[in-house]
Amino acid sequence: MSCQILKSLTSTGGEVASLIIQAGALIIITIATAVAIVAEGYDMFATKSIGLANLLLLFLFIEILSMVRQYSLGQHELKLKTPLVITVVAVARYLIINMEHLTSKWILLTSVSILILTISLLISRQIKGLHDDIEEENLSSLQQLSGKLSGIVCKKKDIQKDDNP
């Protein structure tokens, strides 16, 4: 019985509502990204041309789906890596698509922004905890195991309390 009280205390109504809103937003993002992938694929096959800009856009969509998966299966937090990679690819795509319409100064500034983003990605990899994907997977596995063990312990305690009057 005490485990049930602890479980009810840890999940308040506000947390449940927040989780429902987050799940709904993740579903909308996933569906919108899937529709965008199909639309981009249709455009490529309709025009019978596949350019680097198209491939980079598809890569962006894949990274967005990866970010949704990371958020939904993880601890509801994002590591710095995924948004940085998405930003680098988006700016590079912008540069590639608009190359003939940009001035040399604008091309230089855009290239410098890509360089700064890439350097920040490399620096963030050196900072412990920001990109330690293996450690994150191990932590996630340990938390899942801990949750299962606590559930087993709670069930065992409840069974023992039922047996002892």
PDB file of C-alpha atoms in Angstrom:
ATOM      1  CA  MET A   1       0.000   0.000   0.000  1.00  0.00           C
ATOM      2  CA  SER A   2       2.832   2.422   0.804  1.00  0.00           C
ATOM      3  CA  CYS A   3       4.261   1.975  -2.724  1.00  0.00           C
ATOM      4  CA  GLN A   4       0.909   2.990  -4.193  1.00  0.00           C
ATOM      5  CA  ILE A   5       0.889   6.159  -2.096  1.00  0.00           C
ATOM      6  CA  LEU A   6       4.437   6.988  -3.203  1.00  0.00           C
ATOM      7  CA  LYS A   7       3.492   6.458  -6.841  1.00  0.00           C
ATOM      8  CA  SER A   8       0.429   8.712  -6.519  1.00  0.00           C
ATOM      9  CA  LEU A   9       2.461  11.420  -4.775  1.00  0.00           C
ATOM     10  CA  THR A  10       5.142  11.444  -7.473  1.00  0.00           C
ATOM     11  CA  SER A  11       2.720  11.894 -10.361  1.00  0.00           C
ATOM     12  CA  THR A  12       0.679  15.023  -9.741  1.00  0.00           C
ATOM     13  CA  GLY A  13      -2.015  16.290 -12.046  1.00  0.00           C
ATOM     14  CA  GLY A  14       0.228  19.034 -13.416  1.00  0.00           C
ATOM     15  CA  GLU A  15       2.933  16.553 -14.333  1.00  0.00           C
ATOM     16  CA  VAL A  16       0.407  14.301 -16.059  1.00  0.00           C
ATOM     17  CA  ALA A  17      -1.035  17.231 -18.025  1.00  0.00           C
ATOM     18  CA  SER A  18       2.475  18.331 -18.978  1.00  0.00           C
ATOM     19  CA  LEU A  19       3.337  14.820 -20.183  1.00  0.00           C
ATOM     20  CA  ILE A  20       0.132  14.651 -22.229  1.00  0.00           C
ATOM     21  CA  ILE A  21       0.889  18.020 -23.872  1.00  0.00           C
ATOM     22  CA  GLN A  22       4.480  16.965 -24.588  1.00  0.00           C
ATOM     23  CA  ALA A  23       3.338  13.658 -26.072  1.00  0.00           C
ATOM     24  CA  GLY A  24       0.794  15.441 -28.253  1.00  0.00           C
ATOM     25  CA  ALA A  25       3.414  17.903 -29.487  1.00  0.00           C
ATOM     26  CA  LEU A  26       5.829  15.061 -30.257  1.00  0.00           C
ATOM     27  CA  ILE A  27       3.125  13.241 -32.226  1.00  0.00           C
ATOM     28  CA  ILE A  28       2.342  16.413 -34.211  1.00  0.00           C
ATOM     29  CA  ILE A  29       6.059  16.996 -34.926  1.00  0.00           C
ATOM     30  CA  THR A  30       6.477  13.382 -36.037  1.00  0.00           C
ATOM     31  CA  ILE A  31       3.447  13.443 -38.337  1.00  0.00           C
ATOM     32  CA  ALA A  32       4.413  16.827 -39.827  1.00  0.00           C
ATOM     33  CA  THR A  33       7.964  15.605 -40.450  1.00  0.00           C
ATOM     34  CA  ALA A  34       6.712  12.411 -42.078  1.00  0.00           C
ATOM     35  CA  VAL A  35       4.407  14.434 -44.344  1.00  0.00           C
ATOM     36  CA  ALA A  36       7.308  16.747 -45.248  1.00  0.00           C
ATOM     37  CA  ILE A  37       9.515  13.745 -46.112  1.00  0.00           C
ATOM     38  CA  VAL A  38       6.816  12.333 -48.397  1.00  0.00           C
ATOM     39  CA  ALA A  39       6.232  15.748 -50.013  1.00  0.00           C
ATOM     40  CA  GLU A  40       9.960  16.260 -50.631  1.00  0.00           C
ATOM     41  CA  GLY A  41      10.242  12.757 -52.073  1.00  0.00           C
ATOM     42  CA  TYR A  42       7.280  13.436 -54.351  1.00  0.00           C
ATOM     43  CA  ASP A  43       8.833  16.722 -55.519  1.00  0.00           C
ATOM     44  CA  MET A  44      12.143  15.013 -56.296  1.00  0.00           C
ATOM     45  CA  PHE A  45      10.504  12.305 -58.353  1.00  0.00           C
ATOM     46  CA  ALA A  46       8.077  14.719 -60.041  1.00  0.00           C
ATOM     47  CA  THR A  47      10.925  16.978 -61.190  1.00  0.00           C
ATOM     48  CA  LYS A  48      13.153  13.958 -61.896  1.00  0.00           C
ATOM     49  CA  SER A  49      16.092  15.650 -60.216  1.00  0.00           C
ATOM     50  CA  ILE A  50      17.778  15.057 -56.923  1.00  0.00           C
ATOM     51  CA  GLY A  51      20.105  17.793 -55.776  1.00  0.00           C
ATOM     52  CA  LEU A  52      22.288  18.303 -52.760  1.00  0.00           C
ATOM     53  CA  ALA A  53      19.725  20.707 -51.299  1.00  0.00           C
ATOM     54  CA  ASN A  54      17.065  17.963 -51.486  1.00  0.00           C
ATOM     55  CA  LEU A  55      19.328  15.463 -49.754  1.00  0.00           C
ATOM     56  CA  LEU A  56      20.260  17.947 -47.035  1.00  0.00           C
ATOM     57  CA  LEU A  57      16.591  18.676 -46.450  1.00  0.00           C
ATOM     58  CA  LEU A  58      15.883  14.956 -46.072  1.00  0.00           C
ATOM     59  CA  PHE A  59      18.819  14.738 -43.684  1.00  0.00           C
ATOM     60  CA  LEU A  60      17.288  17.577 -41.645  1.00  0.00           C
ATOM     61  CA  PHE A  61      14.019  15.677 -41.456  1.00  0.00           C
ATOM     62  CA  ILE A  62      15.825  12.552 -40.277  1.00  0.00           C
ATOM     63  CA  GLU A  63      17.633  14.566 -37.602  1.00  0.00           C
ATOM     64  CA  ILE A  64      14.321  16.022 -36.430  1.00  0.00           C
ATOM     65  CA  LEU A  65      12.887  12.509 -36.114  1.00  0.00           C
ATOM     66  CA  SER A  66      16.036  11.489 -34.261  1.00  0.00           C
ATOM     67  CA  MET A  67      15.557  14.395 -31.868  1.00  0.00           C
ATOM     68  CA  VAL A  68      11.931  13.396 -31.254  1.00  0.00           C
ATOM     69  CA  ARG A  69      12.996   9.803 -30.594  1.00  0.00           C
ATOM     70  CA  GLN A  70      15.793  10.924 -28.280  1.00  0.00           C
ATOM     71  CA  TYR A  71      13.415  13.126 -26.308  1.00  0.00           C
ATOM     72  CA  SER A  72      10.571  10.636 -26.068  1.00  0.00           C
ATOM     73  CA  LEU A  73      12.679   7.593 -25.170  1.00  0.00           C
ATOM     74  CA  GLY A  74      15.140   9.452 -22.968  1.00  0.00           C
ATOM     75  CA  GLN A  75      14.675  11.472 -19.839  1.00  0.00           C
ATOM     76  CA  HIS A  76      12.697  14.203 -21.603  1.00  0.00           C
ATOM     77  CA  GLU A  77      15.784  16.281 -22.224  1.00  0.00           C
ATOM     78  CA  LEU A  78      17.862  16.923 -25.301  1.00  0.00           C
ATOM     79  CA  LYS A  79      21.598  16.800 -25.587  1.00  0.00           C
ATOM     80  CA  LEU A  80      23.240  19.723 -27.330  1.00  0.00           C
ATOM     81  CA  LYS A  81      24.471  17.620 -30.254  1.00  0.00           C
ATOM     82  CA  THR A  82      21.242  17.156 -32.207  1.00  0.00           C
ATOM     83  CA  PRO A  83      20.107  20.805 -32.426  1.00  0.00           C
ATOM     84  CA  LEU A  84      23.667  21.861 -33.321  1.00  0.00           C
ATOM     85  CA  VAL A  85      23.877  19.301 -36.123  1.00  0.00           C
ATOM     86  CA  ILE A  86      20.456  20.363 -37.418  1.00  0.00           C
ATOM     87  CA  THR A  87      21.538  24.012 -37.374  1.00  0.00           C
ATOM     88  CA  VAL A  88      24.810  23.328 -39.208  1.00  0.00           C
ATOM     89  CA  VAL A  89      23.005  21.382 -41.918  1.00  0.00           C
ATOM     90  CA  ALA A  90      20.264  24.025 -42.211  1.00  0.00           C
ATOM     91  CA  VAL A  91      22.761  26.875 -42.618  1.00  0.00           C
ATOM     92  CA  ALA A  92      24.799  24.827 -45.117  1.00  0.00           C
ATOM     93  CA  ARG A  93      21.620  24.093 -47.077  1.00  0.00           C
ATOM     94  CA  TYR A  94      20.749  27.790 -47.061  1.00  0.00           C
ATOM     95  CA  LEU A  95      24.219  28.594 -48.386  1.00  0.00           C
ATOM     96  CA  ILE A  96      24.001  25.964 -51.129  1.00  0.00           C
ATOM     97  CA  ILE A  97      20.523  26.954 -52.297  1.00  0.00           C
ATOM     98  CA  ASN A  98      21.120  30.710 -52.308  1.00  0.00           C
ATOM     99  CA  MET A  99      24.746  30.747 -53.472  1.00  0.00           C
ATOM    100  CA  GLU A 100      24.074  32.609 -56.723  1.00  0.00           C
ATOM    101  CA  HIS A 101      21.929  35.271 -55.007  1.00  0.00           C
ATOM    102  CA  LEU A 102      24.299  36.054 -52.133  1.00  0.00           C
ATOM    103  CA  THR A 103      27.031  38.647 -52.048  1.00  0.00           C
ATOM    104  CA  SER A 104      30.558  37.535 -51.259  1.00  0.00           C
ATOM    105  CA  LYS A 105      30.340  39.242 -47.852  1.00  0.00           C
ATOM    106  CA  TRP A 106      27.140  37.328 -47.024  1.00  0.00           C
ATOM    107  CA  ILE A 107      28.705  34.038 -48.175  1.00  0.00           C
ATOM    108  CA  LEU A 108      31.715  34.722 -45.931  1.00  0.00           C
ATOM    109  CA  LEU A 109      29.508  35.527 -42.927  1.00  0.00           C
ATOM    110  CA  THR A 110      27.394  32.414 -43.500  1.00  0.00           C
ATOM    111  CA  SER A 111      30.523  30.277 -43.803  1.00  0.00           C
ATOM    112  CA  VAL A 112      31.898  31.773 -40.579  1.00  0.00           C
ATOM    113  CA  SER A 113      28.625  30.952 -38.832  1.00  0.00           C
ATOM    114  CA  ILE A 114      28.951  27.327 -39.982  1.00  0.00           C
ATOM    115  CA  LEU A 115      32.530  27.311 -38.676  1.00  0.00           C
ATOM    116  CA  ILE A 116      31.443  28.715 -35.303  1.00  0.00           C
ATOM    117  CA  LEU A 117      28.646  26.159 -35.011  1.00  0.00           C
ATOM    118  CA  THR A 118      31.023  23.326 -35.908  1.00  0.00           C
ATOM    119  CA  ILE A 119      33.606  24.513 -33.379  1.00  0.00           C
ATOM    120  CA  SER A 120      30.894  24.726 -30.713  1.00  0.00           C
ATOM    121  CA  LEU A 121      29.887  21.166 -31.590  1.00  0.00           C
ATOM    122  CA  LEU A 122      33.485  20.003 -31.202  1.00  0.00           C
ATOM    123  CA  ILE A 123      33.882  21.886 -27.905  1.00  0.00           C
ATOM    124  CA  SER A 124      30.632  20.465 -26.566  1.00  0.00           C
ATOM    125  CA  ARG A 125      31.906  16.961 -27.318  1.00  0.00           C
ATOM    126  CA  GLN A 126      34.825  17.629 -25.007  1.00  0.00           C
ATOM    127  CA  ILE A 127      32.598  18.739 -22.135  1.00  0.00           C
ATOM    128  CA  LYS A 128      31.619  15.712 -20.083  1.00  0.00           C
ATOM    129  CA  GLY A 129      27.963  14.826 -20.206  1.00  0.00           C
ATOM    130  CA  LEU A 130      26.910  16.805 -23.272  1.00  0.00           C
ATOM    131  CA  HIS A 131      27.601  14.119 -25.872  1.00  0.00           C
ATOM    132  CA  ASP A 132      28.352  10.992 -23.949  1.00  0.00           C
ATOM    133  CA  ASP A 133      25.853   8.846 -25.844  1.00  0.00           C
ATOM    134  CA  ILE A 134      27.201   5.564 -24.468  1.00  0.00           C
ATOM    135  CA  GLU A 135      26.972   6.848 -20.917  1.00  0.00           C
ATOM    136  CA  GLU A 136      23.446   8.080 -21.636  1.00  0.00           C
ATOM    137  CA  GLU A 137      22.389   4.648 -22.917  1.00  0.00           C
ATOM    138  CA  ASN A 138      23.898   2.961 -19.868  1.00  0.00           C
ATOM    139  CA  LEU A 139      22.177   5.440 -17.552  1.00  0.00           C
ATOM    140  CA  SER A 140      18.865   4.910 -19.314  1.00  0.00           C
ATOM    141  CA  SER A 141      19.242   1.132 -19.022  1.00  0.00           C
ATOM    142  CA  LEU A 142      20.119   1.442 -15.345  1.00  0.00           C
ATOM    143  CA  GLN A 143      17.101   3.652 -14.710  1.00  0.00           C
ATOM    144  CA  GLN A 144      14.800   1.184 -16.468  1.00  0.00           C
ATOM    145  CA  LEU A 145      16.275  -1.672 -14.438  1.00  0.00           C
ATOM    146  CA  SER A 146      15.933   0.384 -11.248  1.00  0.00           C
ATOM    147  CA  GLY A 147      12.285   1.093 -12.047  1.00  0.00           C
ATOM    148  CA  LYS A 148      11.585  -2.592 -12.637  1.00  0.00           C
ATOM    149  CA  LEU A 149      13.374  -3.581  -9.435  1.00  0.00           C
ATOM    150  CA  SER A 150      11.493  -1.010  -7.360  1.00  0.00           C
ATOM    151  CA  GLY A 151       8.222  -2.307  -8.837  1.00  0.00           C
ATOM    152  CA  ILE A 152       9.181  -5.872  -7.915  1.00  0.00           C
ATOM    153  CA  VAL A 153      10.189  -4.806  -4.390  1.00  0.00           C
ATOM    154  CA  CYS A 154       6.915  -2.929  -3.927  1.00  0.00           C
ATOM    155  CA  LYS A 155       4.908  -5.942  -5.117  1.00  0.00           C
ATOM    156  CA  LYS A 156       6.896  -8.243  -2.832  1.00  0.00           C
ATOM    157  CA  LYS A 157       6.310  -5.923   0.160  1.00  0.00           C
ATOM    158  CA  ASP A 158       2.593  -5.745  -0.615  1.00  0.00           C
ATOM    159  CA  ILE A 159       2.402  -9.557  -0.852  1.00  0.00           C
ATOM    160  CA  GLN A 160       4.267  -9.948   2.440  1.00  0.00           C
ATOM    161  CA  LYS A 161       1.936  -7.455   4.162  1.00  0.00           C
ATOM    162  CA  ASP A 162      -1.085  -9.400   2.849  1.00  0.00           C
ATOM    163  CA  ASP A 163       0.357 -12.681   4.195  1.00  0.00           C
ATOM    164  CA  ASN A 164       1.118 -11.278   7.672  1.00  0.00           C
ATOM    165  CA  PRO A 165      -2.083 -10.129   9.431  1.00  0.00           C
TER     166      PRO A 165
END
